Amino acid sequence: MSDTKYVMAIDQGTTSTRAIIFDQHANIIATGQKEHEQIFPKAGWVEHDAAEIWVNVREVVGQALGRASLQNGDIAAVGITNQRETAVVWDKRTGEPVYNAIVWQDTRTQKICDELGALGGGAERYKDRVGLPLATYFSGPKIRWILDNVEGAREKAEAGHLAFGNTDAWVLWNMTGGPDGGVHVTDVTNASRTMLMNLDSLSWNEEIAGEMGIPMSMLPEIRSSSEVYGQGREKGLLAGMPIAGILGDQQAATFGQACFEVGHAKNTYGTGNFMLINTGTSPVPSKNGLLTTVCYKIGDKDAVYALEGSIAVTGSLVQWLRDNLGIISSAPEIETLAASVEDNGGAYFVPAFSGLFAPYWRSDARGALVGLTRYVNKGHIARAALEATAFQTREVLDAMNADSGVDLTELKVDGGMIANEALMQFQADILGVDVVRPKIAETTALGAAYAAGIAVGYWSGEQDVIDNWAEDKRWTPQMDTDERDRQYRLWKKAVTKTFDWVDDDVK
Ligand code: ADP
């Protein structure tokens, strides 16, 4: 191992794209970051401009290299991590996307999902093979929507001209040459979010792709999360550099948090919340509303699987209070507003803006703010909004305990919302287990950096990840059990008020 080189991670996230350069001890040497436009053409639709994202990737790579005064030769390997499920379809001949990327939060594919379920089996139709319920969240139905709705797309797809990828594959293909020899590859973790991959064999399921009307020629080759996929394109900022790691963002955070043993779990608090628990080398089916997914696969070693609880809206509820209601002017300001009151004043806020994900998977749900009286003010609403994150996390943790048969004893956390200390204390109170924050909070980018660095021998393996991990702060439960149970019971009641809202004729 040499100290003179660094590893770069490109984190293509939901709201921004970042490039982070790490040294061998996982210290951050430099960062570049740029937000991209969130496009909301209709209620329930969320899009990104994939071409803008690719421009931003190049810009943030330049920023990071420039700030650290490094040349591409100083980088031992590049890893990619990304918003998962978001579907990009582009023309391989020109490199042009045929439509905006359809983002994971987008609910336009509900009808497609209902029609597929009606073929038999309902929402569980593909679950035994792909580990996922039929839901608007995943990529497959989004590809189908593009082929059905973009003029000429299906013909081009059938002629073999179109490619699909989550943003990892889009970025990799462009980084390795685009129309000029770009490598069309994804990793097992991203593939496990499409509804098109067999969890057991880690290969595409042709029958499901056929039912969804997706030509196999569009799909990227599935590889491990840690191997050299290709080199940075000639004349690019990373010319000749090995691109050697890909992990979906939540799997990357799980890796960066060193969750390598069965039963180890982490929870990421970002736009949404995502809790993953390592279940070892065979997939465990969920009976309690969790997803079965691939956690990581290092080169030729066996794949490691996880159970995942995905929550669509947590941090984005704070953004909604800022952007749509205007009761705060920045996200951290919610802390002051929430601290202006003693408690939630009886208000419970269930942010079912995209329906409810884990553990309910209710696409017919919509948001509700309940328990309102003349007493409730904006401080209580801020408080209820923060508490919603903690209550939703408790529901996922309960599901994990039930599925795995073992009770989690502590929870490693990361993501933007963990800066909020009052929220972390409330989280420990509502879970009844310790909540632990690591010293290096950039676990997502770090996980991708590790996957790439391990592939080229910059790090020797998982032990280096464990050695670099250190605890920063721990919150211990302080609420008494009766109070915890009372509040959680009211939350559960509030959730039931969101069900059955969407009718067929909803606009
Ligand atoms: P992502 O990677 O999903 O884009 P981040 O991990 O960067 O998200 O987290 C950002 C989220 O954290 C935003 O949704 C924001 O509203 C929320 N957030 C940031 N600071 C605070 C805070 N002090 N209290 C509560 N939420 C916060």
XYZ file of C-alpha atoms in Angstrom, residues 18-415:
398
model
C -20.252 15.272 -5.437
C -16.675 14.157 -5.923
C -14.715 13.383 -2.770
C -11.025 12.492 -2.596
C -9.975 10.282 0.331
C -6.577 9.236 1.642
C -5.756 5.787 2.959
C -7.044 6.571 6.466
C -10.375 7.700 4.977
C -9.640 11.378 5.618
C -11.299 13.764 3.179
C -8.670 15.604 1.102
C -10.997 17.634 -1.123
C -14.611 17.852 -2.236
C -16.522 19.206 -5.229
C -20.307 19.545 -5.237
C -23.062 20.790 -7.505
C -26.859 20.607 -7.201
C -29.026 19.772 -10.186
C -32.548 20.841 -11.033
C -35.496 18.968 -9.494
C -38.160 18.880 -12.201
C -41.807 18.424 -11.108
C -43.922 18.418 -14.305
C -47.105 17.170 -12.552
C -48.237 16.061 -9.106
C -46.351 12.854 -8.303
C -43.833 13.232 -11.161
C -40.147 13.839 -10.384
C -37.473 14.099 -13.089
C -33.794 14.988 -13.522
C -31.972 16.070 -16.652
C -29.403 13.284 -17.140
C -27.323 15.453 -19.476
C -27.077 18.108 -16.742
C -25.974 15.414 -14.302
C -23.145 14.327 -16.621
C -21.971 17.950 -17.003
C -22.018 18.254 -13.200
C -19.985 15.063 -12.767
C -17.187 16.554 -14.853
C -17.395 19.853 -13.035
C -17.209 18.381 -9.515
C -14.339 16.056 -10.481
C -12.452 19.150 -11.700
C -13.303 21.055 -8.516
C -12.053 18.277 -6.243
C -8.823 17.671 -8.188
C -8.193 21.433 -8.387
C -8.795 22.066 -4.681
C -6.366 19.303 -3.742
C -3.869 20.361 -6.467
C -3.860 16.797 -7.759
C -3.503 15.377 -11.260
C -5.333 12.333 -12.484
C -2.158 10.251 -11.955
C -2.478 10.853 -8.190
C -5.739 8.916 -8.132
C -5.360 5.161 -7.636
C -8.997 4.365 -8.447
C -12.432 5.910 -8.838
C -15.636 4.574 -7.273
C -19.203 5.509 -8.145
C -22.196 5.616 -5.821
C -25.608 6.822 -6.864
C -29.284 7.457 -6.289
C -30.748 4.043 -7.015
C -33.839 3.126 -9.090
C -33.776 6.453 -11.005
C -34.039 5.392 -14.654
C -32.067 6.889 -17.536
C -32.684 5.700 -21.124
C -30.312 6.983 -23.776
C -29.382 6.441 -27.407
C -26.046 4.613 -27.607
C -25.269 6.165 -30.989
C -25.495 9.786 -29.876
C -25.228 9.636 -26.086
C -28.454 11.671 -25.832
C -31.046 10.665 -23.206
C -34.399 10.023 -24.927
C -36.297 11.479 -21.952
C -35.522 13.031 -18.576
C -34.410 10.568 -15.911
C -37.464 9.354 -13.972
C -36.548 9.654 -10.311
C -37.100 6.996 -7.652
C -39.737 9.152 -5.896
C -41.896 9.399 -9.043
C -45.332 7.699 -8.850
C -46.441 7.879 -12.509
C -46.007 4.124 -13.034
C -48.836 3.159 -10.679
C -51.064 2.021 -13.537
C -48.259 -0.089 -15.053
C -47.673 -1.701 -11.653
C -51.396 -2.404 -11.192
C -51.629 -3.970 -14.658
C -48.622 -6.216 -14.055
C -50.026 -7.269 -10.670
C -53.365 -8.055 -12.316
C -51.636 -10.724 -14.439
C -51.667 -12.721 -11.181
C -50.076 -12.436 -7.770
C -50.792 -8.740 -7.221
C -47.973 -6.720 -5.678
C -46.135 -9.936 -4.788
C -45.959 -11.129 -8.416
C -42.146 -11.041 -8.738
C -41.162 -10.914 -5.066
C -39.829 -14.472 -4.724
C -37.413 -13.884 -7.602
C -36.391 -10.226 -7.235
C -37.027 -9.567 -3.523
C -39.198 -6.511 -4.214
C -42.931 -5.792 -4.275
C -44.398 -4.272 -7.439
C -44.169 -0.546 -6.672
C -43.575 2.707 -8.504
C -40.245 3.038 -6.657
C -38.266 0.611 -8.854
C -36.680 1.074 -12.293
C -38.375 -1.596 -14.453
C -41.831 0.038 -14.682
C -40.137 3.417 -15.314
C -38.333 1.973 -18.375
C -41.656 0.590 -19.592
C -43.251 4.039 -19.184
C -40.538 5.679 -21.312
C -40.851 3.053 -24.063
C -44.656 3.452 -24.066
C -44.754 7.253 -23.977
C -41.739 8.681 -25.795
C -42.310 8.819 -29.517
C -40.138 6.379 -31.437
C -38.492 5.002 -28.286
C -39.853 1.477 -28.565
C -38.751 1.103 -32.189
C -35.264 2.342 -31.362
C -35.099 0.035 -28.340
C -36.136 -2.962 -30.442
C -33.506 -2.062 -33.045
C -30.892 -2.235 -30.242
C -30.068 1.484 -30.179
C -31.161 2.335 -26.622
C -29.473 1.688 -23.298
C -30.915 1.791 -19.788
C -29.107 2.453 -16.559
C -29.529 3.813 -13.074
C -27.300 6.873 -12.813
C -24.260 4.697 -11.968
C -24.373 3.097 -15.437
C -25.086 6.451 -17.110
C -22.049 8.055 -15.423
C -19.786 5.033 -16.025
C -20.730 4.792 -19.718
C -19.979 8.476 -20.222
C -16.781 8.394 -18.169
C -15.426 5.502 -20.213
C -16.071 7.078 -23.614
C -19.824 7.415 -24.178
C -20.692 6.713 -27.833
C -16.980 6.146 -28.377
C -16.550 2.778 -26.651
C -18.340 3.512 -23.362
C -18.653 0.517 -21.012
C -22.310 -0.392 -20.377
C -22.119 -2.058 -16.985
C -23.882 -1.858 -13.621
C -23.170 -3.548 -10.304
C -25.262 -6.145 -8.477
C -26.629 -3.640 -5.944
C -28.047 -1.307 -8.578
C -29.337 -4.227 -10.630
C -31.172 -5.492 -7.534
C -33.319 -2.307 -7.587
C -34.688 -2.712 -11.107
C -37.181 -5.590 -10.409
C -35.438 -7.359 -13.292
C -32.621 -9.268 -11.557
C -32.805 -12.761 -10.074
C -31.509 -12.417 -6.523
C -30.127 -15.961 -6.463
C -28.214 -16.047 -9.745
C -27.485 -12.277 -9.985
C -28.543 -12.370 -13.646
C -31.363 -10.629 -15.569
C -34.717 -12.384 -15.544
C -35.783 -12.535 -19.197
C -39.331 -13.545 -18.371
C -39.959 -10.467 -16.195
C -38.245 -8.181 -18.721
C -40.516 -9.743 -21.379
C -43.657 -9.073 -19.319
C -42.570 -5.468 -18.840
C -41.817 -5.149 -22.571
C -38.157 -4.296 -22.022
C -35.712 -5.580 -24.710
C -32.728 -7.372 -23.127
C -30.360 -5.373 -25.362
C -31.102 -2.256 -23.288
C -29.837 -3.741 -20.047
C -26.286 -3.231 -18.789
C -24.015 -6.164 -17.983
C -24.196 -7.040 -14.275
C -20.825 -7.123 -12.478
C -19.568 -7.182 -8.896
C -19.330 -3.980 -6.821
C -15.536 -4.035 -6.703
C -13.517 -4.700 -9.885
C -12.030 -2.625 -12.700
C -14.883 -1.895 -15.158
C -12.911 0.398 -17.455
C -10.642 3.442 -17.633
C -11.443 7.140 -17.716
C -11.838 8.323 -21.301
C -8.995 9.872 -23.263
C -8.646 13.635 -22.784
C -10.987 13.521 -19.762
C -9.885 14.714 -16.320
C -9.578 11.091 -15.227
C -7.990 9.783 -18.438
C -6.666 6.265 -17.975
C -7.724 6.012 -14.314
C -9.340 2.707 -13.305
C -13.023 2.994 -12.448
C -13.200 0.158 -10.022
C -16.182 0.335 -7.658
C -19.949 0.790 -7.917
C -22.420 0.603 -5.037
C -25.937 2.036 -4.828
C -25.947 4.877 -2.277
C -27.532 2.946 0.597
C -25.371 -0.122 0.062
C -22.323 2.157 -0.109
C -23.242 3.682 3.262
C -23.676 0.185 4.727
C -20.195 -0.720 3.467
C -18.691 2.575 4.677
C -20.238 1.938 8.118
C -18.406 -1.412 8.248
C -21.623 -3.479 8.592
C -19.888 -6.704 7.573
C -21.368 -9.161 10.057
C -24.826 -10.677 9.992
C -27.088 -8.440 12.112
C -25.059 -5.253 11.649
C -27.310 -2.367 10.560
C -27.145 1.291 9.605
C -29.767 3.968 8.997
C -29.182 6.902 6.634
C -31.183 10.114 7.227
C -31.282 12.070 3.956
C -34.113 13.058 1.624
C -35.638 9.744 2.680
C -34.450 7.204 5.255
C -32.942 3.857 4.421
C -32.109 1.201 6.994
C -30.155 -1.871 5.893
C -29.257 -4.931 7.916
C -26.629 -7.399 6.720
C -28.161 -10.898 6.399
C -25.129 -12.789 5.068
C -24.555 -14.729 1.865
C -28.102 -15.870 1.145
C -31.137 -13.674 0.502
C -33.702 -13.615 3.335
C -37.328 -13.103 2.250
C -39.270 -10.542 4.272
C -42.642 -11.227 5.879
C -42.872 -7.715 7.311
C -42.713 -5.258 4.446
C -38.953 -5.019 3.949
C -37.069 -5.406 0.683
C -34.564 -8.160 0.024
C -31.617 -6.650 -1.773
C -27.945 -7.197 -2.578
C -25.705 -5.458 -0.045
C -22.360 -5.793 -1.890
C -20.190 -8.231 -3.810
C -16.430 -7.853 -3.688
C -14.872 -9.245 -6.885
C -15.172 -13.027 -7.059
C -16.308 -13.447 -3.445
C -19.898 -14.455 -2.648
C -22.512 -11.717 -2.740
C -23.710 -10.475 0.652
C -27.420 -9.670 1.004
C -29.423 -7.258 3.140
C -32.943 -6.546 4.269
C -33.874 -2.940 3.687
C -36.527 -0.632 5.074
C -36.983 2.323 2.716
C -38.877 5.425 3.867
C -39.691 7.859 1.062
C -40.015 11.126 2.990
C -37.934 12.223 6.003
C -35.479 15.097 5.311
C -37.574 16.127 2.321
C -40.400 16.943 4.769
C -38.066 19.537 6.302
C -37.454 20.890 2.781
C -41.214 20.990 2.238
C -41.714 23.099 5.387
C -39.038 25.415 3.995
C -40.032 25.562 0.307
C -43.787 24.952 0.290
C -44.928 26.424 3.629
C -42.087 28.879 4.218
C -42.182 28.454 8.024
C -38.388 28.059 8.065
C -35.849 29.570 5.684
C -33.184 26.850 5.953
C -33.256 23.191 7.006
C -31.196 23.638 10.220
C -33.637 26.377 11.316
C -36.161 23.666 12.088
C -34.132 22.947 15.221
C -34.864 26.398 16.715
C -38.519 26.290 15.716
C -38.979 22.786 17.170
C -37.192 23.844 20.383
C -39.701 26.694 20.848
C -42.251 24.179 22.188
C -42.153 21.467 24.864
C -43.647 18.693 22.755
C -45.737 18.061 19.612
C -48.880 19.539 21.205
C -50.805 16.420 20.168
C -50.014 16.825 16.434
C -48.809 13.905 14.294
C -47.597 14.437 10.724
C -47.527 11.412 8.398
C -45.690 12.520 5.219
C -47.147 9.966 2.804
C -46.383 12.269 -0.131
C -45.341 9.361 -2.401
C -47.679 6.908 -0.736
C -46.069 4.926 2.077
C -43.001 2.747 1.507
C -41.763 0.305 4.198
C -43.308 -1.432 5.960
C -46.723 -0.597 4.424
C -46.160 -0.239 0.632
C -49.445 1.654 0.308
C -49.496 3.671 -2.890
C -53.071 4.765 -2.088
C -51.898 6.746 0.965
C -51.355 10.493 0.995
C -49.996 12.809 3.685
C -51.976 13.757 6.794
C -51.464 16.130 9.712
C -53.751 14.950 12.493
C -54.524 15.735 16.117
C -54.935 19.450 15.358
C -56.571 21.843 17.831
C -56.516 25.634 18.225
C -53.518 25.076 20.542
C -51.196 23.779 17.779
C -48.719 26.310 16.359
C -45.893 26.155 13.836
C -43.441 25.009 16.512
C -45.586 21.917 17.112
C -45.770 21.290 13.371
C -41.969 21.513 13.098
C -41.702 19.106 15.988
C -44.230 16.689 14.504
C -42.327 16.803 11.201
C -39.055 15.803 12.900
C -40.751 13.164 15.025
C -42.191 11.603 11.852
C -38.652 10.585 10.891
C -38.105 8.866 14.225
C -41.490 7.091 14.260
C -41.106 5.824 10.693
C -37.653 4.510 11.631
C -39.148 2.666 14.617
C -41.641 0.926 12.305
C -38.795 -0.266 10.081
C -36.703 -1.403 13.041
C -39.646 -3.415 14.405
C -39.996 -5.079 10.989
C -36.284 -5.921 10.954
C -36.419 -7.451 14.399
C -39.433 -9.532 13.361
C -37.873 -10.700 10.054
C -34.451 -11.506 11.461
C -35.662 -12.937 14.765
C -32.928 -11.012 16.601
C -33.412 -7.665 18.354
C -31.037 -4.956 17.223
C -29.069 -3.559 20.162
C -27.746 -0.367 18.576
C -28.116 1.568 15.352
C -25.328 3.242 13.366
C -26.556 6.441 11.714
C -25.410 8.821 8.973
C -26.815 11.387 6.508
